[in-house]
Amino acid sequence: MVDRLWAHSARDGDRLRHGLADHLRGTSWRASAFGEVFGAGPLAAHCGLLHDVGKGSCQWQRGPINAERLGGRVGIPHKHAGTWLLDQHGLGIMSAVVFGHHGGLPDATRLKKELRFADTDPLVAEAIRRVGEAVPEIHPSEPIAPPTWLTEAADADPYALDLLVRMVYSTVVDADFLDTEQHFAGVARPFHPVSAADLAERFEQGRQNLLENKPKSPIDGLRQEVYRQCVEAAQGPRGIYRIPAPTGSGKTFAAGGFSLEHARVHGMKRVVVAVPFMSITEQNASVYRDLLDAEGEHPVVLEHHSGIDLDDGRAGRRWQRLAAENWDAPFVVTTTIRLFESLFSHKPAAMRRMHRLAGSVIVLDEVQALPDRLLSPIMSALRSLTQWFGATVVLASATQPPFELLSPLHGTRIRDVIVDPKPLYKALSRVRYRWLLDPKPTMAQIAEQAAAEPQVLVVVNTTRDAARMHELVEEHRPALHLSTRMAAAHRRAACCALPVLIGSGLLTEAGAAVAEQALLAVAGLLLAAAAGMWWLHRRRTARADATAGSCGCRTGGVAADAECAPRGSGFRGIPASNRSAQSGFGRAT
């Protein structure tokens, strides 16, 4: 009988070490629960059970004791034993899950090389022997069963196995983190007590309360019809849906109503709303928090993107920081970069969230902004998520691309939520285009014309042009320069302050009522594209109270509180230099 084996060094306080048998079984249990969502509970459980078998060697076991005495980390590799065992159990490519549970998933060539090394490594044999005495179930009496759908998927979807490996990897990595955290914290992190399936009624009640206190609009009837059709369509089966709702039709409410009703009908645990622009992410998160987060109760809306400081010490930030690690929340609002980073990364920190997408409703807002060069892998992954992992995908946009023409979606049914959207587009067409080409106006002339308008947005091509335009307008009246080079809090506060908004680069409307009476564009070579894409709605809420803005801040004509933002403000300017990074995942946001 071997001495007791350890998985982690002693924690502060009671100086208790983490037993290896406890850690392997605890990780296995958690991974199994995560994997059951997509039919891979036994497979995830076995990978979790084997992930740290390599810690059983005598050399590794001396590591925690030395770390306690001298400080630092153990620093001895331990991944080969579990990797080799999984391969011996006939699970082949799944052995990548164990090999990469710290450093990231390896490619097939690297995995084969490491398995050849493990064949002759004496530490591997020693660790397996020692751990097998303490945890005999690492040697199963029967083959580990893969998901029942895998045989069908192997013929129909060449990428299904790859996605399964990544999903199981996600369950094991998350389970490993949580079990280790429990040891060092002395208490287990509780799972979120609320499911998305429980939120449909709360959402509807919140929407009704909001509408009762909102000024009436001539298009309220159209918005209600869009919402009704979305909730009705939510009764349909899981799959891919399309919401082709024009700007101003209440798409934020409609998408939320569809998602939560669909979750209720099918017992789904989570809604993930992904948006390509951080400004809209912030706006949507604010709207959904108002509707779903109840005072005095556990928060349900998680906002996750790089504009959120999760360590600023504010109330609720600890929950938000922990939930952001693995998206343990019933309603997640994030950026498309975060979403696809989880799907396509090979690193554990990003992929830890991935298993939460199984059995979830995934809303892709503004899908027309997805990068062309990545459409094939994105659509392939989304199809597989709906086909094999119990997810539903909602494609929301006022300008819906024909994704069904892409090869990954050939033969895949995309259900239209709005039966006949054409009348909506006609009824909500409130934009008049006027091309100022001959004679071409100067920036000074456009600045003078803009200054004469009571409310106006000027969209220009570069941050340098925006700065120049700001100077020219301010020769006639106070003006606001809005740019992505501002901090998010300042950008939100700026929307309270002044009637002239000058945005640099790509400016996006968040689907809420925003002040506008005229649109002037100086866009250089991008004028034709800009004029066709950007418009703003007439403000439906009065700026009557100058000392208490629509967000409740005491502005006195200027923004006094950098954290205060008006409902309905969703502006963000993205400089031309950042545009490719935003759309092409060049940097994580």
PDB file of N, CA and C in Angstrom, residues 191-204 207 227 243 251-264 268-275 280-294 298-305 319-320 323-324 326-335 339 353 356-357 359-365 394:
ATOM      1  N   PHE A 191     -22.986  26.464  -7.623  1.00  0.00           N
ATOM      2  CA  PHE A 191     -23.479  26.710  -8.965  1.00  0.00           C
ATOM      3  C   PHE A 191     -24.579  27.770  -8.902  1.00  0.00           C
ATOM      4  N   HIS A 192     -24.757  28.484 -10.007  1.00  0.00           N
ATOM      5  CA  HIS A 192     -25.793  29.520 -10.026  1.00  0.00           C
ATOM      6  C   HIS A 192     -27.153  28.863  -9.805  1.00  0.00           C
ATOM      7  N   PRO A 193     -27.966  29.436  -8.901  1.00  0.00           N
ATOM      8  CA  PRO A 193     -29.233  28.777  -8.548  1.00  0.00           C
ATOM      9  C   PRO A 193     -30.355  28.960  -9.566  1.00  0.00           C
ATOM     10  N   VAL A 194     -30.170  29.843 -10.543  1.00  0.00           N
ATOM     11  CA  VAL A 194     -31.247  30.170 -11.483  1.00  0.00           C
ATOM     12  C   VAL A 194     -30.875  29.673 -12.873  1.00  0.00           C
ATOM     13  N   SER A 195     -31.861  29.163 -13.582  1.00  0.00           N
ATOM     14  CA  SER A 195     -31.686  28.730 -14.965  1.00  0.00           C
ATOM     15  C   SER A 195     -32.399  29.709 -15.892  1.00  0.00           C
ATOM     16  N   ALA A 196     -31.932  29.786 -17.137  1.00  0.00           N
ATOM     17  CA  ALA A 196     -32.608  30.643 -18.108  1.00  0.00           C
ATOM     18  C   ALA A 196     -34.067  30.238 -18.283  1.00  0.00           C
ATOM     19  N   ALA A 197     -34.346  28.959 -18.112  1.00  0.00           N
ATOM     20  CA  ALA A 197     -35.722  28.469 -18.245  1.00  0.00           C
ATOM     21  C   ALA A 197     -36.646  29.085 -17.204  1.00  0.00           C
ATOM     22  N   ASP A 198     -36.068  29.616 -16.112  1.00  0.00           N
ATOM     23  CA  ASP A 198     -36.874  30.202 -15.039  1.00  0.00           C
ATOM     24  C   ASP A 198     -37.150  31.691 -15.245  1.00  0.00           C
ATOM     25  N   LEU A 199     -36.575  32.292 -16.286  1.00  0.00           N
ATOM     26  CA  LEU A 199     -36.576  33.751 -16.390  1.00  0.00           C
ATOM     27  C   LEU A 199     -37.598  34.324 -17.359  1.00  0.00           C
ATOM     28  N   ALA A 200     -38.314  33.480 -18.102  1.00  0.00           N
ATOM     29  CA  ALA A 200     -39.227  34.002 -19.125  1.00  0.00           C
ATOM     30  C   ALA A 200     -40.306  34.887 -18.514  1.00  0.00           C
ATOM     31  N   GLU A 201     -40.893  34.437 -17.436  1.00  0.00           N
ATOM     32  CA  GLU A 201     -41.969  35.224 -16.800  1.00  0.00           C
ATOM     33  C   GLU A 201     -41.422  36.527 -16.222  1.00  0.00           C
ATOM     34  N   ARG A 202     -40.237  36.467 -15.603  1.00  0.00           N
ATOM     35  CA  ARG A 202     -39.629  37.690 -15.056  1.00  0.00           C
ATOM     36  C   ARG A 202     -39.329  38.695 -16.160  1.00  0.00           C
ATOM     37  N   PHE A 203     -38.848  38.194 -17.293  1.00  0.00           N
ATOM     38  CA  PHE A 203     -38.549  39.078 -18.424  1.00  0.00           C
ATOM     39  C   PHE A 203     -39.819  39.762 -18.932  1.00  0.00           C
ATOM     40  N   GLU A 204     -40.879  39.002 -19.089  1.00  0.00           N
ATOM     41  CA  GLU A 204     -42.125  39.567 -19.598  1.00  0.00           C
ATOM     42  C   GLU A 204     -42.691  40.598 -18.630  1.00  0.00           C
ATOM     43  N   ARG A 207     -40.604  43.717 -18.918  1.00  0.00           N
ATOM     44  CA  ARG A 207     -40.901  44.427 -20.168  1.00  0.00           C
ATOM     45  C   ARG A 207     -42.203  45.212 -20.050  1.00  0.00           C
ATOM     46  N   TYR A 227     -42.410  41.464 -31.349  1.00  0.00           N
ATOM     47  CA  TYR A 227     -42.208  40.703 -30.110  1.00  0.00           C
ATOM     48  C   TYR A 227     -43.135  39.487 -30.064  1.00  0.00           C
ATOM     49  N   ILE A 243     -33.786  36.392 -37.066  1.00  0.00           N
ATOM     50  CA  ILE A 243     -34.673  37.520 -36.768  1.00  0.00           C
ATOM     51  C   ILE A 243     -34.285  38.672 -37.686  1.00  0.00           C
ATOM     52  N   LYS A 251     -35.637  45.076 -31.512  1.00  0.00           N
ATOM     53  CA  LYS A 251     -34.952  43.783 -31.690  1.00  0.00           C
ATOM     54  C   LYS A 251     -34.324  43.280 -30.389  1.00  0.00           C
ATOM     55  N   THR A 252     -33.852  44.188 -29.538  1.00  0.00           N
ATOM     56  CA  THR A 252     -33.246  43.769 -28.274  1.00  0.00           C
ATOM     57  C   THR A 252     -34.264  43.047 -27.399  1.00  0.00           C
ATOM     58  N   PHE A 253     -35.438  43.636 -27.254  1.00  0.00           N
ATOM     59  CA  PHE A 253     -36.501  42.989 -26.485  1.00  0.00           C
ATOM     60  C   PHE A 253     -36.942  41.691 -27.156  1.00  0.00           C
ATOM     61  N   ALA A 254     -37.124  41.739 -28.472  1.00  0.00           N
ATOM     62  CA  ALA A 254     -37.642  40.577 -29.196  1.00  0.00           C
ATOM     63  C   ALA A 254     -36.689  39.392 -29.095  1.00  0.00           C
ATOM     64  N   ALA A 255     -35.384  39.646 -29.256  1.00  0.00           N
ATOM     65  CA  ALA A 255     -34.404  38.562 -29.159  1.00  0.00           C
ATOM     66  C   ALA A 255     -34.364  37.990 -27.752  1.00  0.00           C
ATOM     67  N   GLY A 256     -34.440  38.871 -26.740  1.00  0.00           N
ATOM     68  CA  GLY A 256     -34.468  38.389 -25.363  1.00  0.00           C
ATOM     69  C   GLY A 256     -35.721  37.586 -25.072  1.00  0.00           C
ATOM     70  N   GLY A 257     -36.879  38.077 -25.570  1.00  0.00           N
ATOM     71  CA  GLY A 257     -38.123  37.348 -25.358  1.00  0.00           C
ATOM     72  C   GLY A 257     -38.124  35.983 -26.019  1.00  0.00           C
ATOM     73  N   PHE A 258     -37.630  35.922 -27.265  1.00  0.00           N
ATOM     74  CA  PHE A 258     -37.521  34.631 -27.953  1.00  0.00           C
ATOM     75  C   PHE A 258     -36.627  33.684 -27.166  1.00  0.00           C
ATOM     76  N   SER A 259     -35.453  34.160 -26.772  1.00  0.00           N
ATOM     77  CA  SER A 259     -34.451  33.288 -26.143  1.00  0.00           C
ATOM     78  C   SER A 259     -34.958  32.690 -24.841  1.00  0.00           C
ATOM     79  N   LEU A 260     -35.559  33.524 -23.992  1.00  0.00           N
ATOM     80  CA  LEU A 260     -35.988  33.025 -22.695  1.00  0.00           C
ATOM     81  C   LEU A 260     -37.236  32.157 -22.799  1.00  0.00           C
ATOM     82  N   GLU A 261     -38.126  32.469 -23.730  1.00  0.00           N
ATOM     83  CA  GLU A 261     -39.276  31.601 -23.936  1.00  0.00           C
ATOM     84  C   GLU A 261     -38.836  30.265 -24.521  1.00  0.00           C
ATOM     85  N   HIS A 262     -37.886  30.297 -25.448  1.00  0.00           N
ATOM     86  CA  HIS A 262     -37.349  29.063 -26.033  1.00  0.00           C
ATOM     87  C   HIS A 262     -36.655  28.227 -24.953  1.00  0.00           C
ATOM     88  N   ALA A 263     -35.923  28.907 -24.066  1.00  0.00           N
ATOM     89  CA  ALA A 263     -35.276  28.206 -22.950  1.00  0.00           C
ATOM     90  C   ALA A 263     -36.317  27.572 -22.028  1.00  0.00           C
ATOM     91  N   ARG A 264     -37.419  28.281 -21.798  1.00  0.00           N
ATOM     92  CA  ARG A 264     -38.479  27.730 -20.941  1.00  0.00           C
ATOM     93  C   ARG A 264     -39.098  26.489 -21.583  1.00  0.00           C
ATOM     94  N   MET A 268     -33.770  24.831 -21.169  1.00  0.00           N
ATOM     95  CA  MET A 268     -32.370  25.191 -21.409  1.00  0.00           C
ATOM     96  C   MET A 268     -31.855  26.106 -20.289  1.00  0.00           C
ATOM     97  N   LYS A 269     -30.585  25.955 -19.958  1.00  0.00           N
ATOM     98  CA  LYS A 269     -30.045  26.606 -18.766  1.00  0.00           C
ATOM     99  C   LYS A 269     -29.518  28.015 -18.994  1.00  0.00           C
ATOM    100  N   ARG A 270     -29.207  28.349 -20.246  1.00  0.00           N
ATOM    101  CA  ARG A 270     -28.421  29.567 -20.428  1.00  0.00           C
ATOM    102  C   ARG A 270     -28.764  30.261 -21.736  1.00  0.00           C
ATOM    103  N   VAL A 271     -28.708  31.604 -21.713  1.00  0.00           N
ATOM    104  CA  VAL A 271     -28.779  32.421 -22.924  1.00  0.00           C
ATOM    105  C   VAL A 271     -27.466  33.184 -23.027  1.00  0.00           C
ATOM    106  N   VAL A 272     -26.835  33.136 -24.194  1.00  0.00           N
ATOM    107  CA  VAL A 272     -25.599  33.881 -24.435  1.00  0.00           C
ATOM    108  C   VAL A 272     -25.852  34.833 -25.594  1.00  0.00           C
ATOM    109  N   VAL A 273     -25.795  36.136 -25.323  1.00  0.00           N
ATOM    110  CA  VAL A 273     -25.988  37.158 -26.347  1.00  0.00           C
ATOM    111  C   VAL A 273     -24.618  37.712 -26.710  1.00  0.00           C
ATOM    112  N   ALA A 274     -24.228  37.573 -27.967  1.00  0.00           N
ATOM    113  CA  ALA A 274     -22.908  38.031 -28.420  1.00  0.00           C
ATOM    114  C   ALA A 274     -23.075  39.133 -29.455  1.00  0.00           C
ATOM    115  N   VAL A 275     -22.334  40.215 -29.275  1.00  0.00           N
ATOM    116  CA  VAL A 275     -22.451  41.405 -30.114  1.00  0.00           C
ATOM    117  C   VAL A 275     -21.061  41.794 -30.595  1.00  0.00           C
ATOM    118  N   ILE A 280     -22.646  48.320 -28.118  1.00  0.00           N
ATOM    119  CA  ILE A 280     -23.945  47.646 -28.096  1.00  0.00           C
ATOM    120  C   ILE A 280     -23.960  46.599 -26.991  1.00  0.00           C
ATOM    121  N   THR A 281     -22.825  45.973 -26.742  1.00  0.00           N
ATOM    122  CA  THR A 281     -22.749  45.006 -25.645  1.00  0.00           C
ATOM    123  C   THR A 281     -23.109  45.690 -24.330  1.00  0.00           C
ATOM    124  N   GLU A 282     -22.523  46.855 -24.099  1.00  0.00           N
ATOM    125  CA  GLU A 282     -22.822  47.606 -22.880  1.00  0.00           C
ATOM    126  C   GLU A 282     -24.298  47.997 -22.818  1.00  0.00           C
ATOM    127  N   GLN A 283     -24.836  48.469 -23.946  1.00  0.00           N
ATOM    128  CA  GLN A 283     -26.234  48.889 -23.999  1.00  0.00           C
ATOM    129  C   GLN A 283     -27.170  47.711 -23.740  1.00  0.00           C
ATOM    130  N   ASN A 284     -26.936  46.594 -24.435  1.00  0.00           N
ATOM    131  CA  ASN A 284     -27.808  45.431 -24.268  1.00  0.00           C
ATOM    132  C   ASN A 284     -27.743  44.896 -22.840  1.00  0.00           C
ATOM    133  N   ALA A 285     -26.539  44.854 -22.274  1.00  0.00           N
ATOM    134  CA  ALA A 285     -26.406  44.366 -20.903  1.00  0.00           C
ATOM    135  C   ALA A 285     -27.191  45.237 -19.934  1.00  0.00           C
ATOM    136  N   SER A 286     -27.156  46.556 -20.154  1.00  0.00           N
ATOM    137  CA  SER A 286     -27.910  47.468 -19.299  1.00  0.00           C
ATOM    138  C   SER A 286     -29.408  47.202 -19.402  1.00  0.00           C
ATOM    139  N   VAL A 287     -29.894  47.017 -20.635  1.00  0.00           N
ATOM    140  CA  VAL A 287     -31.321  46.748 -20.837  1.00  0.00           C
ATOM    141  C   VAL A 287     -31.728  45.446 -20.159  1.00  0.00           C
ATOM    142  N   TYR A 288     -30.951  44.397 -20.374  1.00  0.00           N
ATOM    143  CA  TYR A 288     -31.313  43.098 -19.810  1.00  0.00           C
ATOM    144  C   TYR A 288     -31.186  43.084 -18.287  1.00  0.00           C
ATOM    145  N   ARG A 289     -30.227  43.822 -17.737  1.00  0.00           N
ATOM    146  CA  ARG A 289     -30.143  43.914 -16.272  1.00  0.00           C
ATOM    147  C   ARG A 289     -31.396  44.566 -15.699  1.00  0.00           C
ATOM    148  N   ASP A 290     -31.850  45.646 -16.347  1.00  0.00           N
ATOM    149  CA  ASP A 290     -33.052  46.331 -15.868  1.00  0.00           C
ATOM    150  C   ASP A 290     -34.258  45.395 -15.855  1.00  0.00           C
ATOM    151  N   LEU A 291     -34.304  44.477 -16.822  1.00  0.00           N
ATOM    152  CA  LEU A 291     -35.454  43.592 -16.947  1.00  0.00           C
ATOM    153  C   LEU A 291     -35.353  42.349 -16.065  1.00  0.00           C
ATOM    154  N   LEU A 292     -34.148  41.886 -15.796  1.00  0.00           N
ATOM    155  CA  LEU A 292     -33.984  40.558 -15.199  1.00  0.00           C
ATOM    156  C   LEU A 292     -33.387  40.554 -13.794  1.00  0.00           C
ATOM    157  N   ASP A 293     -32.504  41.499 -13.494  1.00  0.00           N
ATOM    158  CA  ASP A 293     -31.877  41.484 -12.174  1.00  0.00           C
ATOM    159  C   ASP A 293     -32.835  42.093 -11.150  1.00  0.00           C
ATOM    160  N   ALA A 294     -33.166  41.324 -10.129  1.00  0.00           N
ATOM    161  CA  ALA A 294     -34.086  41.770  -9.087  1.00  0.00           C
ATOM    162  C   ALA A 294     -33.296  42.195  -7.858  1.00  0.00           C
ATOM    163  N   HIS A 298     -29.931  37.105  -6.261  1.00  0.00           N
ATOM    164  CA  HIS A 298     -28.684  36.765  -6.944  1.00  0.00           C
ATOM    165  C   HIS A 298     -28.718  37.352  -8.360  1.00  0.00           C
ATOM    166  N   PRO A 299     -27.674  38.074  -8.795  1.00  0.00           N
ATOM    167  CA  PRO A 299     -27.665  38.600 -10.173  1.00  0.00           C
ATOM    168  C   PRO A 299     -27.770  37.467 -11.186  1.00  0.00           C
ATOM    169  N   VAL A 300     -28.430  37.754 -12.294  1.00  0.00           N
ATOM    170  CA  VAL A 300     -28.558  36.724 -13.337  1.00  0.00           C
ATOM    171  C   VAL A 300     -27.905  37.146 -14.644  1.00  0.00           C
ATOM    172  N   VAL A 301     -27.672  38.443 -14.847  1.00  0.00           N
ATOM    173  CA  VAL A 301     -27.086  38.928 -16.100  1.00  0.00           C
ATOM    174  C   VAL A 301     -25.597  39.156 -15.899  1.00  0.00           C
ATOM    175  N   LEU A 302     -24.793  38.441 -16.672  1.00  0.00           N
ATOM    176  CA  LEU A 302     -23.342  38.601 -16.638  1.00  0.00           C
ATOM    177  C   LEU A 302     -22.906  39.375 -17.873  1.00  0.00           C
ATOM    178  N   GLU A 303     -22.273  40.509 -17.671  1.00  0.00           N
ATOM    179  CA  GLU A 303     -21.680  41.281 -18.769  1.00  0.00           C
ATOM    180  C   GLU A 303     -20.182  40.998 -18.792  1.00  0.00           C
ATOM    181  N   HIS A 304     -19.682  40.488 -19.917  1.00  0.00           N
ATOM    182  CA  HIS A 304     -18.292  40.037 -19.959  1.00  0.00           C
ATOM    183  C   HIS A 304     -17.608  40.545 -21.223  1.00  0.00           C
ATOM    184  N   HIS A 305     -16.725  41.491 -21.069  1.00  0.00           N
ATOM    185  CA  HIS A 305     -15.885  41.981 -22.162  1.00  0.00           C
ATOM    186  C   HIS A 305     -14.746  42.792 -21.561  1.00  0.00           C
ATOM    187  N   TRP A 319     -18.819  38.342  -7.731  1.00  0.00           N
ATOM    188  CA  TRP A 319     -19.624  37.359  -8.452  1.00  0.00           C
ATOM    189  C   TRP A 319     -19.365  37.458  -9.950  1.00  0.00           C
ATOM    190  N   GLN A 320     -19.307  38.677 -10.470  1.00  0.00           N
ATOM    191  CA  GLN A 320     -19.114  38.857 -11.900  1.00  0.00           C
ATOM    192  C   GLN A 320     -17.759  38.315 -12.348  1.00  0.00           C
ATOM    193  N   ALA A 323     -17.982  34.447 -12.208  1.00  0.00           N
ATOM    194  CA  ALA A 323     -18.874  33.933 -13.249  1.00  0.00           C
ATOM    195  C   ALA A 323     -18.261  34.097 -14.635  1.00  0.00           C
ATOM    196  N   ALA A 324     -17.467  35.139 -14.826  1.00  0.00           N
ATOM    197  CA  ALA A 324     -16.841  35.369 -16.128  1.00  0.00           C
ATOM    198  C   ALA A 324     -15.812  34.293 -16.460  1.00  0.00           C
ATOM    199  N   ASN A 326     -16.122  31.084 -16.183  1.00  0.00           N
ATOM    200  CA  ASN A 326     -16.718  29.908 -16.845  1.00  0.00           C
ATOM    201  C   ASN A 326     -18.175  30.130 -17.254  1.00  0.00           C
ATOM    202  N   TRP A 327     -18.607  31.382 -17.292  1.00  0.00           N
ATOM    203  CA  TRP A 327     -19.966  31.742 -17.730  1.00  0.00           C
ATOM    204  C   TRP A 327     -21.029  30.980 -16.952  1.00  0.00           C
ATOM    205  N   ASP A 328     -20.836  30.886 -15.650  1.00  0.00           N
ATOM    206  CA  ASP A 328     -21.852  30.269 -14.799  1.00  0.00           C
ATOM    207  C   ASP A 328     -22.890  31.330 -14.445  1.00  0.00           C
ATOM    208  N   ALA A 329     -23.726  31.655 -15.411  1.00  0.00           N
ATOM    209  CA  ALA A 329     -24.802  32.631 -15.253  1.00  0.00           C
ATOM    210  C   ALA A 329     -25.897  32.261 -16.248  1.00  0.00           C
ATOM    211  N   PRO A 330     -27.152  32.500 -15.907  1.00  0.00           N
ATOM    212  CA  PRO A 330     -28.233  32.123 -16.829  1.00  0.00           C
ATOM    213  C   PRO A 330     -28.372  33.046 -18.025  1.00  0.00           C
ATOM    214  N   PHE A 331     -27.805  34.275 -17.947  1.00  0.00           N
ATOM    215  CA  PHE A 331     -27.934  35.214 -19.064  1.00  0.00           C
ATOM    216  C   PHE A 331     -26.599  35.944 -19.210  1.00  0.00           C
ATOM    217  N   VAL A 332     -25.889  35.652 -20.291  1.00  0.00           N
ATOM    218  CA  VAL A 332     -24.553  36.207 -20.527  1.00  0.00           C
ATOM    219  C   VAL A 332     -24.617  37.162 -21.710  1.00  0.00           C
ATOM    220  N   VAL A 333     -24.081  38.367 -21.530  1.00  0.00           N
ATOM    221  CA  VAL A 333     -23.958  39.331 -22.625  1.00  0.00           C
ATOM    222  C   VAL A 333     -22.473  39.578 -22.837  1.00  0.00           C
ATOM    223  N   THR A 334     -21.993  39.260 -24.034  1.00  0.00           N
ATOM    224  CA  THR A 334     -20.557  39.331 -24.292  1.00  0.00           C
ATOM    225  C   THR A 334     -20.316  39.808 -25.717  1.00  0.00           C
ATOM    226  N   THR A 335     -19.060  39.851 -26.116  1.00  0.00           N
ATOM    227  CA  THR A 335     -18.716  40.218 -27.487  1.00  0.00           C
ATOM    228  C   THR A 335     -18.546  38.947 -28.320  1.00  0.00           C
ATOM    229  N   LEU A 339     -16.942  35.083 -27.540  1.00  0.00           N
ATOM    230  CA  LEU A 339     -17.647  33.848 -27.878  1.00  0.00           C
ATOM    231  C   LEU A 339     -16.791  32.940 -28.752  1.00  0.00           C
ATOM    232  N   ARG A 353     -14.907  28.187 -20.739  1.00  0.00           N
ATOM    233  CA  ARG A 353     -16.298  28.628 -20.882  1.00  0.00           C
ATOM    234  C   ARG A 353     -17.063  27.828 -21.922  1.00  0.00           C
ATOM    235  N   ARG A 356     -20.329  25.666 -21.603  1.00  0.00           N
ATOM    236  CA  ARG A 356     -21.569  26.358 -21.257  1.00  0.00           C
ATOM    237  C   ARG A 356     -22.432  26.637 -22.486  1.00  0.00           C
ATOM    238  N   LEU A 357     -21.842  26.534 -23.675  1.00  0.00           N
ATOM    239  CA  LEU A 357     -22.613  26.774 -24.891  1.00  0.00           C
ATOM    240  C   LEU A 357     -23.519  25.594 -25.220  1.00  0.00           C
ATOM    241  N   GLY A 359     -26.430  23.137 -24.935  1.00  0.00           N
ATOM    242  CA  GLY A 359     -27.739  23.275 -24.311  1.00  0.00           C
ATOM    243  C   GLY A 359     -28.135  24.700 -24.016  1.00  0.00           C
ATOM    244  N   SER A 360     -27.544  25.667 -24.727  1.00  0.00           N
ATOM    245  CA  SER A 360     -27.841  27.081 -24.509  1.00  0.00           C
ATOM    246  C   SER A 360     -28.473  27.704 -25.745  1.00  0.00           C
ATOM    247  N   VAL A 361     -29.125  28.850 -25.538  1.00  0.00           N
ATOM    248  CA  VAL A 361     -29.580  29.683 -26.652  1.00  0.00           C
ATOM    249  C   VAL A 361     -28.495  30.720 -26.916  1.00  0.00           C
ATOM    250  N   ILE A 362     -27.974  30.733 -28.129  1.00  0.00           N
ATOM    251  CA  ILE A 362     -26.876  31.646 -28.491  1.00  0.00           C
ATOM    252  C   ILE A 362     -27.413  32.669 -29.479  1.00  0.00           C
ATOM    253  N   VAL A 363     -27.448  33.933 -29.073  1.00  0.00           N
ATOM    254  CA  VAL A 363     -27.943  35.008 -29.919  1.00  0.00           C
ATOM    255  C   VAL A 363     -26.751  35.763 -30.495  1.00  0.00           C
ATOM    256  N   LEU A 364     -26.645  35.779 -31.807  1.00  0.00           N
ATOM    257  CA  LEU A 364     -25.605  36.569 -32.480  1.00  0.00           C
ATOM    258  C   LEU A 364     -26.260  37.820 -33.031  1.00  0.00           C
ATOM    259  N   ASP A 365     -26.050  38.926 -32.349  1.00  0.00           N
ATOM    260  CA  ASP A 365     -26.622  40.199 -32.782  1.00  0.00           C
ATOM    261  C   ASP A 365     -25.696  40.843 -33.811  1.00  0.00           C
ATOM    262  N   VAL A 394     -29.534  31.984 -32.717  1.00  0.00           N
ATOM    263  CA  VAL A 394     -30.410  33.027 -33.245  1.00  0.00           C
ATOM    264  C   VAL A 394     -29.547  34.061 -33.956  1.00  0.00           C
TER     265      VAL A 394
END
